[in-house]
Amino acid sequence: MGADIDGVIETRSADGQWEMAVDLLDLQLGRDHEAWGCLFNFGGTGGVDRPLFADRGLPNDPSDPVRDTGFEDYQHSHTYATWAEVAAVDWDAPLADEHAYHWAGLWRPGDDGELVQHDIVWASATPGLDEAAADAFGEDVYSPAEWPQGGEVHLDGAVYRPVILTARMLAPPDQAPWSRVWNAMRDLADEHGDDNVRLVVWFG
């Protein structure tokens, strides 16, 4: 069985106490290992060396629901972030210094004919890409990270290039499910202040 995400969005009251405002289970985040990896350093398939909010443990002043439910033996990888930190994220900043081993960027011509990146794809699961890369670069090239400098593969009208992963690629902030989290935090921050809204997560 795989792990699930759990946690809360908290707000801090005028007397300094943190209180639960949203149960993450109500936001139906599902299992998204790539997003978990880039955000919290749990899950993922590699290519992320600098996750955004990783390995912080539980805050030392959690709300009562976190204190009551977040310390079970089977729970792990606890971490947290305030809305001020989330709002300051550069979602297009590279999360590593090297090209991802398993991922390739998929580019297609836009309306003006210029290539536009549409997506990232799992390279080994993209039909024909391994064979096309072998034809272009040699049979011993198994990963886009091994393609030569400037190398790209043309296949079925698309262009594939090595890619350095960003948070926007793996956890787009304006798309569900994580947009539900950020929107809820933003709305709460309008009332309580950016440093008084906090996401706390763990896995188990």
mmCIF file with all atom_site columns, C-alpha atoms in Angstrom:
data_model
loop_
_atom_site.group_PDB
_atom_site.id
_atom_site.type_symbol
_atom_site.label_atom_id
_atom_site.label_alt_id
_atom_site.label_comp_id
_atom_site.label_asym_id
_atom_site.label_entity_id
_atom_site.label_seq_id
_atom_site.pdbx_PDB_ins_code
_atom_site.Cartn_x
_atom_site.Cartn_y
_atom_site.Cartn_z
_atom_site.occupancy
_atom_site.B_iso_or_equiv
_atom_site.pdbx_formal_charge
_atom_site.auth_seq_id
_atom_site.auth_comp_id
_atom_site.auth_asym_id
_atom_site.auth_atom_id
_atom_site.pdbx_PDB_model_num
ATOM 1   C CA . MET A 1 1   ? 0.000   0.000  0.000   1.00 0.00 ? 1   MET A CA 1
ATOM 2   C CA . GLY A 1 2   ? 1.213   3.508  -0.768  1.00 0.00 ? 2   GLY A CA 1
ATOM 3   C CA . ALA A 1 3   ? 1.301   6.482  1.543   1.00 0.00 ? 3   ALA A CA 1
ATOM 4   C CA . ASP A 1 4   ? -1.353  9.170  1.711   1.00 0.00 ? 4   ASP A CA 1
ATOM 5   C CA . ILE A 1 5   ? -1.017  12.847 2.495   1.00 0.00 ? 5   ILE A CA 1
ATOM 6   C CA . ASP A 1 6   ? -2.659  14.316 5.568   1.00 0.00 ? 6   ASP A CA 1
ATOM 7   C CA . GLY A 1 7   ? -2.529  17.669 7.285   1.00 0.00 ? 7   GLY A CA 1
ATOM 8   C CA . VAL A 1 8   ? -4.252  20.964 7.917   1.00 0.00 ? 8   VAL A CA 1
ATOM 9   C CA . ILE A 1 9   ? -4.231  24.646 7.135   1.00 0.00 ? 9   ILE A CA 1
ATOM 10  C CA . GLU A 1 10  ? -3.937  26.589 10.370  1.00 0.00 ? 10  GLU A CA 1
ATOM 11  C CA . THR A 1 11  ? -4.491  30.223 11.335  1.00 0.00 ? 11  THR A CA 1
ATOM 12  C CA . ARG A 1 12  ? -2.944  32.069 14.255  1.00 0.00 ? 12  ARG A CA 1
ATOM 13  C CA . SER A 1 13  ? -5.282  34.002 16.507  1.00 0.00 ? 13  SER A CA 1
ATOM 14  C CA . ALA A 1 14  ? -4.590  37.357 18.141  1.00 0.00 ? 14  ALA A CA 1
ATOM 15  C CA . ASP A 1 15  ? -3.390  35.580 21.312  1.00 0.00 ? 15  ASP A CA 1
ATOM 16  C CA . GLY A 1 16  ? -0.791  33.633 19.320  1.00 0.00 ? 16  GLY A CA 1
ATOM 17  C CA . GLN A 1 17  ? -2.560  30.260 19.316  1.00 0.00 ? 17  GLN A CA 1
ATOM 18  C CA . TRP A 1 18  ? -2.714  28.220 16.119  1.00 0.00 ? 18  TRP A CA 1
ATOM 19  C CA . GLU A 1 19  ? -6.103  26.790 15.190  1.00 0.00 ? 19  GLU A CA 1
ATOM 20  C CA . MET A 1 20  ? -7.167  24.439 12.414  1.00 0.00 ? 20  MET A CA 1
ATOM 21  C CA . ALA A 1 21  ? -9.025  26.231 9.627   1.00 0.00 ? 21  ALA A CA 1
ATOM 22  C CA . VAL A 1 22  ? -9.084  23.574 6.876   1.00 0.00 ? 22  VAL A CA 1
ATOM 23  C CA . ASP A 1 23  ? -8.623  19.803 6.959   1.00 0.00 ? 23  ASP A CA 1
ATOM 24  C CA . LEU A 1 24  ? -6.556  18.830 3.902   1.00 0.00 ? 24  LEU A CA 1
ATOM 25  C CA . LEU A 1 25  ? -8.624  15.681 3.501   1.00 0.00 ? 25  LEU A CA 1
ATOM 26  C CA . ASP A 1 26  ? -11.555 17.915 2.549   1.00 0.00 ? 26  ASP A CA 1
ATOM 27  C CA . LEU A 1 27  ? -9.548  19.296 -0.399  1.00 0.00 ? 27  LEU A CA 1
ATOM 28  C CA . GLN A 1 28  ? -9.218  15.848 -2.021  1.00 0.00 ? 28  GLN A CA 1
ATOM 29  C CA . LEU A 1 29  ? -5.553  16.070 -2.969  1.00 0.00 ? 29  LEU A CA 1
ATOM 30  C CA . GLY A 1 30  ? -5.285  12.413 -3.924  1.00 0.00 ? 30  GLY A CA 1
ATOM 31  C CA . ARG A 1 31  ? -1.919  10.753 -4.494  1.00 0.00 ? 31  ARG A CA 1
ATOM 32  C CA . ASP A 1 32  ? 0.429   12.917 -6.544  1.00 0.00 ? 32  ASP A CA 1
ATOM 33  C CA . HIS A 1 33  ? 3.954   11.715 -5.857  1.00 0.00 ? 33  HIS A CA 1
ATOM 34  C CA . GLU A 1 34  ? 5.620   14.164 -8.226  1.00 0.00 ? 34  GLU A CA 1
ATOM 35  C CA . ALA A 1 35  ? 3.965   17.142 -6.530  1.00 0.00 ? 35  ALA A CA 1
ATOM 36  C CA . TRP A 1 36  ? 4.791   15.731 -3.104  1.00 0.00 ? 36  TRP A CA 1
ATOM 37  C CA . GLY A 1 37  ? 8.414   15.319 -4.119  1.00 0.00 ? 37  GLY A CA 1
ATOM 38  C CA . CYS A 1 38  ? 8.917   18.866 -5.349  1.00 0.00 ? 38  CYS A CA 1
ATOM 39  C CA . LEU A 1 39  ? 6.952   20.458 -2.512  1.00 0.00 ? 39  LEU A CA 1
ATOM 40  C CA . PHE A 1 40  ? 7.865   18.321 0.498   1.00 0.00 ? 40  PHE A CA 1
ATOM 41  C CA . ASN A 1 41  ? 10.649  15.889 -0.498  1.00 0.00 ? 41  ASN A CA 1
ATOM 42  C CA . PHE A 1 42  ? 8.478   12.807 -0.206  1.00 0.00 ? 42  PHE A CA 1
ATOM 43  C CA . GLY A 1 43  ? 7.770   10.630 -3.245  1.00 0.00 ? 43  GLY A CA 1
ATOM 44  C CA . GLY A 1 44  ? 8.747   11.713 -6.719  1.00 0.00 ? 44  GLY A CA 1
ATOM 45  C CA . THR A 1 45  ? 10.921  10.011 -9.293  1.00 0.00 ? 45  THR A CA 1
ATOM 46  C CA . GLY A 1 46  ? 14.051  12.121 -9.153  1.00 0.00 ? 46  GLY A CA 1
ATOM 47  C CA . GLY A 1 47  ? 15.218  15.273 -10.838 1.00 0.00 ? 47  GLY A CA 1
ATOM 48  C CA . VAL A 1 48  ? 14.443  17.432 -7.775  1.00 0.00 ? 48  VAL A CA 1
ATOM 49  C CA . ASP A 1 49  ? 17.391  18.428 -5.583  1.00 0.00 ? 49  ASP A CA 1
ATOM 50  C CA . ARG A 1 50  ? 15.812  21.499 -3.977  1.00 0.00 ? 50  ARG A CA 1
ATOM 51  C CA . PRO A 1 51  ? 12.228  20.769 -2.839  1.00 0.00 ? 51  PRO A CA 1
ATOM 52  C CA . LEU A 1 52  ? 10.376  23.827 -1.640  1.00 0.00 ? 52  LEU A CA 1
ATOM 53  C CA . PHE A 1 53  ? 9.296   23.003 1.918   1.00 0.00 ? 53  PHE A CA 1
ATOM 54  C CA . ALA A 1 54  ? 11.163  19.893 2.976   1.00 0.00 ? 54  ALA A CA 1
ATOM 55  C CA . ASP A 1 55  ? 12.107  18.122 6.182   1.00 0.00 ? 55  ASP A CA 1
ATOM 56  C CA . ARG A 1 56  ? 11.076  20.779 8.704   1.00 0.00 ? 56  ARG A CA 1
ATOM 57  C CA . GLY A 1 57  ? 9.271   18.443 11.061  1.00 0.00 ? 57  GLY A CA 1
ATOM 58  C CA . LEU A 1 58  ? 6.143   19.549 12.869  1.00 0.00 ? 58  LEU A CA 1
ATOM 59  C CA . PRO A 1 59  ? 6.034   23.116 14.199  1.00 0.00 ? 59  PRO A CA 1
ATOM 60  C CA . ASN A 1 60  ? 6.609   23.342 17.947  1.00 0.00 ? 60  ASN A CA 1
ATOM 61  C CA . ASP A 1 61  ? 3.293   25.145 18.487  1.00 0.00 ? 61  ASP A CA 1
ATOM 62  C CA . PRO A 1 62  ? 0.732   23.163 16.450  1.00 0.00 ? 62  PRO A CA 1
ATOM 63  C CA . SER A 1 63  ? -3.022  23.418 16.684  1.00 0.00 ? 63  SER A CA 1
ATOM 64  C CA . ASP A 1 64  ? -4.823  20.882 18.857  1.00 0.00 ? 64  ASP A CA 1
ATOM 65  C CA . PRO A 1 65  ? -5.953  18.693 15.901  1.00 0.00 ? 65  PRO A CA 1
ATOM 66  C CA . VAL A 1 66  ? -2.337  18.380 14.728  1.00 0.00 ? 66  VAL A CA 1
ATOM 67  C CA . ARG A 1 67  ? -1.170  17.600 18.254  1.00 0.00 ? 67  ARG A CA 1
ATOM 68  C CA . ASP A 1 68  ? -3.933  15.008 18.588  1.00 0.00 ? 68  ASP A CA 1
ATOM 69  C CA . THR A 1 69  ? -3.575  13.270 15.214  1.00 0.00 ? 69  THR A CA 1
ATOM 70  C CA . GLY A 1 70  ? -0.200  14.133 13.682  1.00 0.00 ? 70  GLY A CA 1
ATOM 71  C CA . PHE A 1 71  ? 2.165   12.217 15.963  1.00 0.00 ? 71  PHE A CA 1
ATOM 72  C CA . GLU A 1 72  ? 1.231   8.587  15.296  1.00 0.00 ? 72  GLU A CA 1
ATOM 73  C CA . ASP A 1 73  ? 4.087   6.104  14.864  1.00 0.00 ? 73  ASP A CA 1
ATOM 74  C CA . TYR A 1 74  ? 3.197   5.382  11.246  1.00 0.00 ? 74  TYR A CA 1
ATOM 75  C CA . GLN A 1 75  ? 3.230   9.057  10.226  1.00 0.00 ? 75  GLN A CA 1
ATOM 76  C CA . HIS A 1 76  ? 6.372   10.584 8.791   1.00 0.00 ? 76  HIS A CA 1
ATOM 77  C CA . SER A 1 77  ? 7.908   13.317 6.624   1.00 0.00 ? 77  SER A CA 1
ATOM 78  C CA . HIS A 1 78  ? 6.228   16.109 8.588   1.00 0.00 ? 78  HIS A CA 1
ATOM 79  C CA . THR A 1 79  ? 6.798   19.633 7.341   1.00 0.00 ? 79  THR A CA 1
ATOM 80  C CA . TYR A 1 80  ? 5.093   23.016 7.094   1.00 0.00 ? 80  TYR A CA 1
ATOM 81  C CA . ALA A 1 81  ? 5.094   26.404 5.352   1.00 0.00 ? 81  ALA A CA 1
ATOM 82  C CA . THR A 1 82  ? 3.443   29.741 5.986   1.00 0.00 ? 82  THR A CA 1
ATOM 83  C CA . TRP A 1 83  ? 1.455   31.539 3.314   1.00 0.00 ? 83  TRP A CA 1
ATOM 84  C CA . ALA A 1 84  ? 4.191   34.205 3.256   1.00 0.00 ? 84  ALA A CA 1
ATOM 85  C CA . GLU A 1 85  ? 6.645   31.510 2.153   1.00 0.00 ? 85  GLU A CA 1
ATOM 86  C CA . VAL A 1 86  ? 4.270   29.984 -0.400  1.00 0.00 ? 86  VAL A CA 1
ATOM 87  C CA . ALA A 1 87  ? 3.439   33.398 -1.861  1.00 0.00 ? 87  ALA A CA 1
ATOM 88  C CA . ALA A 1 88  ? 7.161   34.118 -2.324  1.00 0.00 ? 88  ALA A CA 1
ATOM 89  C CA . VAL A 1 89  ? 7.861   30.944 -4.343  1.00 0.00 ? 89  VAL A CA 1
ATOM 90  C CA . ASP A 1 90  ? 9.284   31.343 -7.834  1.00 0.00 ? 90  ASP A CA 1
ATOM 91  C CA . TRP A 1 91  ? 7.424   28.473 -9.473  1.00 0.00 ? 91  TRP A CA 1
ATOM 92  C CA . ASP A 1 92  ? 9.675   28.651 -12.534 1.00 0.00 ? 92  ASP A CA 1
ATOM 93  C CA . ALA A 1 93  ? 12.990  28.436 -10.677 1.00 0.00 ? 93  ALA A CA 1
ATOM 94  C CA . PRO A 1 94  ? 14.992  25.264 -11.359 1.00 0.00 ? 94  PRO A CA 1
ATOM 95  C CA . LEU A 1 95  ? 14.774  22.592 -8.688  1.00 0.00 ? 95  LEU A CA 1
ATOM 96  C CA . ALA A 1 96  ? 18.102  21.050 -9.717  1.00 0.00 ? 96  ALA A CA 1
ATOM 97  C CA . ASP A 1 97  ? 21.264  21.927 -11.597 1.00 0.00 ? 97  ASP A CA 1
ATOM 98  C CA . GLU A 1 98  ? 21.142  18.981 -13.998 1.00 0.00 ? 98  GLU A CA 1
ATOM 99  C CA . HIS A 1 99  ? 18.648  17.719 -16.539 1.00 0.00 ? 99  HIS A CA 1
ATOM 100 C CA . ALA A 1 100 ? 16.130  15.225 -15.185 1.00 0.00 ? 100 ALA A CA 1
ATOM 101 C CA . TYR A 1 101 ? 16.984  11.620 -15.914 1.00 0.00 ? 101 TYR A CA 1
ATOM 102 C CA . HIS A 1 102 ? 13.460  10.339 -16.530 1.00 0.00 ? 102 HIS A CA 1
ATOM 103 C CA . TRP A 1 103 ? 11.670  13.395 -17.930 1.00 0.00 ? 103 TRP A CA 1
ATOM 104 C CA . ALA A 1 104 ? 11.693  15.181 -21.269 1.00 0.00 ? 104 ALA A CA 1
ATOM 105 C CA . GLY A 1 105 ? 10.082  18.447 -22.260 1.00 0.00 ? 105 GLY A CA 1
ATOM 106 C CA . LEU A 1 106 ? 7.497   18.185 -25.043 1.00 0.00 ? 106 LEU A CA 1
ATOM 107 C CA . TRP A 1 107 ? 7.398   21.133 -27.436 1.00 0.00 ? 107 TRP A CA 1
ATOM 108 C CA . ARG A 1 108 ? 4.973   21.855 -30.265 1.00 0.00 ? 108 ARG A CA 1
ATOM 109 C CA . PRO A 1 109 ? 4.640   24.740 -32.731 1.00 0.00 ? 109 PRO A CA 1
ATOM 110 C CA . GLY A 1 110 ? 2.474   27.568 -31.439 1.00 0.00 ? 110 GLY A CA 1
ATOM 111 C CA . ASP A 1 111 ? 0.143   29.780 -33.454 1.00 0.00 ? 111 ASP A CA 1
ATOM 112 C CA . ASP A 1 112 ? 3.113   31.770 -34.771 1.00 0.00 ? 112 ASP A CA 1
ATOM 113 C CA . GLY A 1 113 ? 5.041   28.638 -35.674 1.00 0.00 ? 113 GLY A CA 1
ATOM 114 C CA . GLU A 1 114 ? 7.534   29.051 -32.837 1.00 0.00 ? 114 GLU A CA 1
ATOM 115 C CA . LEU A 1 115 ? 8.013   26.063 -30.547 1.00 0.00 ? 115 LEU A CA 1
ATOM 116 C CA . VAL A 1 116 ? 6.178   26.239 -27.221 1.00 0.00 ? 116 VAL A CA 1
ATOM 117 C CA . GLN A 1 117 ? 6.663   23.840 -24.341 1.00 0.00 ? 117 GLN A CA 1
ATOM 118 C CA . HIS A 1 118 ? 3.376   22.014 -23.744 1.00 0.00 ? 118 HIS A CA 1
ATOM 119 C CA . ASP A 1 119 ? 4.239   19.467 -21.098 1.00 0.00 ? 119 ASP A CA 1
ATOM 120 C CA . ILE A 1 120 ? 6.804   17.172 -19.594 1.00 0.00 ? 120 ILE A CA 1
ATOM 121 C CA . VAL A 1 121 ? 6.603   13.450 -20.263 1.00 0.00 ? 121 VAL A CA 1
ATOM 122 C CA . TRP A 1 122 ? 8.010   10.294 -18.748 1.00 0.00 ? 122 TRP A CA 1
ATOM 123 C CA . ALA A 1 123 ? 10.561  9.581  -21.440 1.00 0.00 ? 123 ALA A CA 1
ATOM 124 C CA . SER A 1 124 ? 10.699  5.785  -21.266 1.00 0.00 ? 124 SER A CA 1
ATOM 125 C CA . ALA A 1 125 ? 6.886   5.561  -21.368 1.00 0.00 ? 125 ALA A CA 1
ATOM 126 C CA . THR A 1 126 ? 6.535   7.765  -24.466 1.00 0.00 ? 126 THR A CA 1
ATOM 127 C CA . PRO A 1 127 ? 5.987   5.457  -27.475 1.00 0.00 ? 127 PRO A CA 1
ATOM 128 C CA . GLY A 1 128 ? 8.825   5.628  -29.966 1.00 0.00 ? 128 GLY A CA 1
ATOM 129 C CA . LEU A 1 129 ? 10.954  8.132  -28.041 1.00 0.00 ? 129 LEU A CA 1
ATOM 130 C CA . ASP A 1 130 ? 13.642  5.657  -26.962 1.00 0.00 ? 130 ASP A CA 1
ATOM 131 C CA . GLU A 1 131 ? 14.011  4.398  -30.519 1.00 0.00 ? 131 GLU A CA 1
ATOM 132 C CA . ALA A 1 132 ? 14.093  7.894  -31.996 1.00 0.00 ? 132 ALA A CA 1
ATOM 133 C CA . ALA A 1 133 ? 16.733  8.968  -29.468 1.00 0.00 ? 133 ALA A CA 1
ATOM 134 C CA . ALA A 1 134 ? 18.819  5.883  -30.265 1.00 0.00 ? 134 ALA A CA 1
ATOM 135 C CA . ASP A 1 135 ? 18.616  6.706  -33.975 1.00 0.00 ? 135 ASP A CA 1
ATOM 136 C CA . ALA A 1 136 ? 19.680  10.281 -33.307 1.00 0.00 ? 136 ALA A CA 1
ATOM 137 C CA . PHE A 1 137 ? 22.364  9.814  -30.668 1.00 0.00 ? 137 PHE A CA 1
ATOM 138 C CA . GLY A 1 138 ? 23.359  6.154  -30.532 1.00 0.00 ? 138 GLY A CA 1
ATOM 139 C CA . GLU A 1 139 ? 22.060  3.014  -28.903 1.00 0.00 ? 139 GLU A CA 1
ATOM 140 C CA . ASP A 1 140 ? 23.714  3.592  -25.533 1.00 0.00 ? 140 ASP A CA 1
ATOM 141 C CA . VAL A 1 141 ? 21.719  6.762  -24.833 1.00 0.00 ? 141 VAL A CA 1
ATOM 142 C CA . TYR A 1 142 ? 18.898  5.810  -22.482 1.00 0.00 ? 142 TYR A CA 1
ATOM 143 C CA . SER A 1 143 ? 17.862  9.074  -20.876 1.00 0.00 ? 143 SER A CA 1
ATOM 144 C CA . PRO A 1 144 ? 17.271  12.667 -22.007 1.00 0.00 ? 144 PRO A CA 1
ATOM 145 C CA . ALA A 1 145 ? 19.896  13.627 -19.416 1.00 0.00 ? 145 ALA A CA 1
ATOM 146 C CA . GLU A 1 146 ? 22.399  11.737 -21.581 1.00 0.00 ? 146 GLU A CA 1
ATOM 147 C CA . TRP A 1 147 ? 21.487  13.424 -24.840 1.00 0.00 ? 147 TRP A CA 1
ATOM 148 C CA . PRO A 1 148 ? 24.271  15.627 -26.210 1.00 0.00 ? 148 PRO A CA 1
ATOM 149 C CA . GLN A 1 149 ? 24.378  19.345 -25.478 1.00 0.00 ? 149 GLN A CA 1
ATOM 150 C CA . GLY A 1 150 ? 21.558  20.974 -27.439 1.00 0.00 ? 150 GLY A CA 1
ATOM 151 C CA . GLY A 1 151 ? 20.210  17.582 -28.484 1.00 0.00 ? 151 GLY A CA 1
ATOM 152 C CA . GLU A 1 152 ? 16.543  17.181 -29.305 1.00 0.00 ? 152 GLU A CA 1
ATOM 153 C CA . VAL A 1 153 ? 14.387  14.465 -30.785 1.00 0.00 ? 153 VAL A CA 1
ATOM 154 C CA . HIS A 1 154 ? 11.682  15.054 -33.398 1.00 0.00 ? 154 HIS A CA 1
ATOM 155 C CA . LEU A 1 155 ? 8.817   12.587 -33.231 1.00 0.00 ? 155 LEU A CA 1
ATOM 156 C CA . ASP A 1 156 ? 5.257   12.716 -34.605 1.00 0.00 ? 156 ASP A CA 1
ATOM 157 C CA . GLY A 1 157 ? 5.231   16.477 -35.016 1.00 0.00 ? 157 GLY A CA 1
ATOM 158 C CA . ALA A 1 158 ? 6.604   17.168 -31.535 1.00 0.00 ? 158 ALA A CA 1
ATOM 159 C CA . VAL A 1 159 ? 10.075  18.069 -30.343 1.00 0.00 ? 159 VAL A CA 1
ATOM 160 C CA . TYR A 1 160 ? 11.496  16.510 -27.173 1.00 0.00 ? 160 TYR A CA 1
ATOM 161 C CA . ARG A 1 161 ? 14.291  18.170 -25.235 1.00 0.00 ? 161 ARG A CA 1
ATOM 162 C CA . PRO A 1 162 ? 16.046  17.526 -21.916 1.00 0.00 ? 162 PRO A CA 1
ATOM 163 C CA . VAL A 1 163 ? 14.465  19.482 -19.095 1.00 0.00 ? 163 VAL A CA 1
ATOM 164 C CA . ILE A 1 164 ? 15.442  20.851 -15.707 1.00 0.00 ? 164 ILE A CA 1
ATOM 165 C CA . LEU A 1 165 ? 12.382  20.465 -13.517 1.00 0.00 ? 165 LEU A CA 1
ATOM 166 C CA . THR A 1 166 ? 10.529  23.358 -11.891 1.00 0.00 ? 166 THR A CA 1
ATOM 167 C CA . ALA A 1 167 ? 7.733   23.412 -9.345  1.00 0.00 ? 167 ALA A CA 1
ATOM 168 C CA . ARG A 1 168 ? 5.342   24.706 -11.995 1.00 0.00 ? 168 ARG A CA 1
ATOM 169 C CA . MET A 1 169 ? 5.948   21.565 -14.062 1.00 0.00 ? 169 MET A CA 1
ATOM 170 C CA . LEU A 1 170 ? 5.285   19.165 -11.195 1.00 0.00 ? 170 LEU A CA 1
ATOM 171 C CA . ALA A 1 171 ? 2.736   21.032 -9.049  1.00 0.00 ? 171 ALA A CA 1
ATOM 172 C CA . PRO A 1 172 ? 1.184   23.825 -11.125 1.00 0.00 ? 172 PRO A CA 1
ATOM 173 C CA . PRO A 1 173 ? -0.027  26.388 -8.579  1.00 0.00 ? 173 PRO A CA 1
ATOM 174 C CA . ASP A 1 174 ? -2.987  27.482 -10.699 1.00 0.00 ? 174 ASP A CA 1
ATOM 175 C CA . GLN A 1 175 ? -4.300  23.969 -11.372 1.00 0.00 ? 175 GLN A CA 1
ATOM 176 C CA . ALA A 1 176 ? -6.196  21.531 -9.152  1.00 0.00 ? 176 ALA A CA 1
ATOM 177 C CA . PRO A 1 177 ? -5.621  19.955 -6.795  1.00 0.00 ? 177 PRO A CA 1
ATOM 178 C CA . TRP A 1 178 ? -2.971  22.261 -5.305  1.00 0.00 ? 178 TRP A CA 1
ATOM 179 C CA . SER A 1 179 ? -4.715  25.428 -6.438  1.00 0.00 ? 179 SER A CA 1
ATOM 180 C CA . ARG A 1 180 ? -7.403  24.518 -3.891  1.00 0.00 ? 180 ARG A CA 1
ATOM 181 C CA . VAL A 1 181 ? -4.807  24.623 -1.123  1.00 0.00 ? 181 VAL A CA 1
ATOM 182 C CA . TRP A 1 182 ? -3.192  27.868 -2.227  1.00 0.00 ? 182 TRP A CA 1
ATOM 183 C CA . ASN A 1 183 ? -6.530  29.595 -2.803  1.00 0.00 ? 183 ASN A CA 1
ATOM 184 C CA . ALA A 1 184 ? -7.723  28.618 0.662   1.00 0.00 ? 184 ALA A CA 1
ATOM 185 C CA . MET A 1 185 ? -4.495  29.890 2.226   1.00 0.00 ? 185 MET A CA 1
ATOM 186 C CA . ARG A 1 186 ? -4.645  33.133 0.247   1.00 0.00 ? 186 ARG A CA 1
ATOM 187 C CA . ASP A 1 187 ? -8.217  33.795 1.357   1.00 0.00 ? 187 ASP A CA 1
ATOM 188 C CA . LEU A 1 188 ? -7.333  33.139 4.983   1.00 0.00 ? 188 LEU A CA 1
ATOM 189 C CA . ALA A 1 189 ? -4.246  35.362 4.714   1.00 0.00 ? 189 ALA A CA 1
ATOM 190 C CA . ASP A 1 190 ? -6.435  38.243 3.554   1.00 0.00 ? 190 ASP A CA 1
ATOM 191 C CA . GLU A 1 191 ? -8.125  38.020 6.946   1.00 0.00 ? 191 GLU A CA 1
ATOM 192 C CA . HIS A 1 192 ? -5.331  36.916 9.273   1.00 0.00 ? 192 HIS A CA 1
ATOM 193 C CA . GLY A 1 193 ? -2.090  38.044 7.587   1.00 0.00 ? 193 GLY A CA 1
ATOM 194 C CA . ASP A 1 194 ? 0.463   36.152 5.516   1.00 0.00 ? 194 ASP A CA 1
ATOM 195 C CA . ASP A 1 195 ? 2.556   34.940 8.464   1.00 0.00 ? 195 ASP A CA 1
ATOM 196 C CA . ASN A 1 196 ? -0.523  33.814 10.390  1.00 0.00 ? 196 ASN A CA 1
ATOM 197 C CA . VAL A 1 197 ? -1.626  31.151 7.913   1.00 0.00 ? 197 VAL A CA 1
ATOM 198 C CA . ARG A 1 198 ? 0.288   27.884 7.832   1.00 0.00 ? 198 ARG A CA 1
ATOM 199 C CA . LEU A 1 199 ? 0.130   24.593 5.925   1.00 0.00 ? 199 LEU A CA 1
ATOM 200 C CA . VAL A 1 200 ? 1.161   21.540 7.956   1.00 0.00 ? 200 VAL A CA 1
ATOM 201 C CA . VAL A 1 201 ? 1.487   18.180 6.189   1.00 0.00 ? 201 VAL A CA 1
ATOM 202 C CA . TRP A 1 202 ? 2.652   14.641 6.847   1.00 0.00 ? 202 TRP A CA 1
ATOM 203 C CA . PHE A 1 203 ? 2.396   11.243 5.201   1.00 0.00 ? 203 PHE A CA 1
ATOM 204 C CA . GLY A 1 204 ? 1.444   7.802  6.335   1.00 0.00 ? 204 GLY A CA 1
#
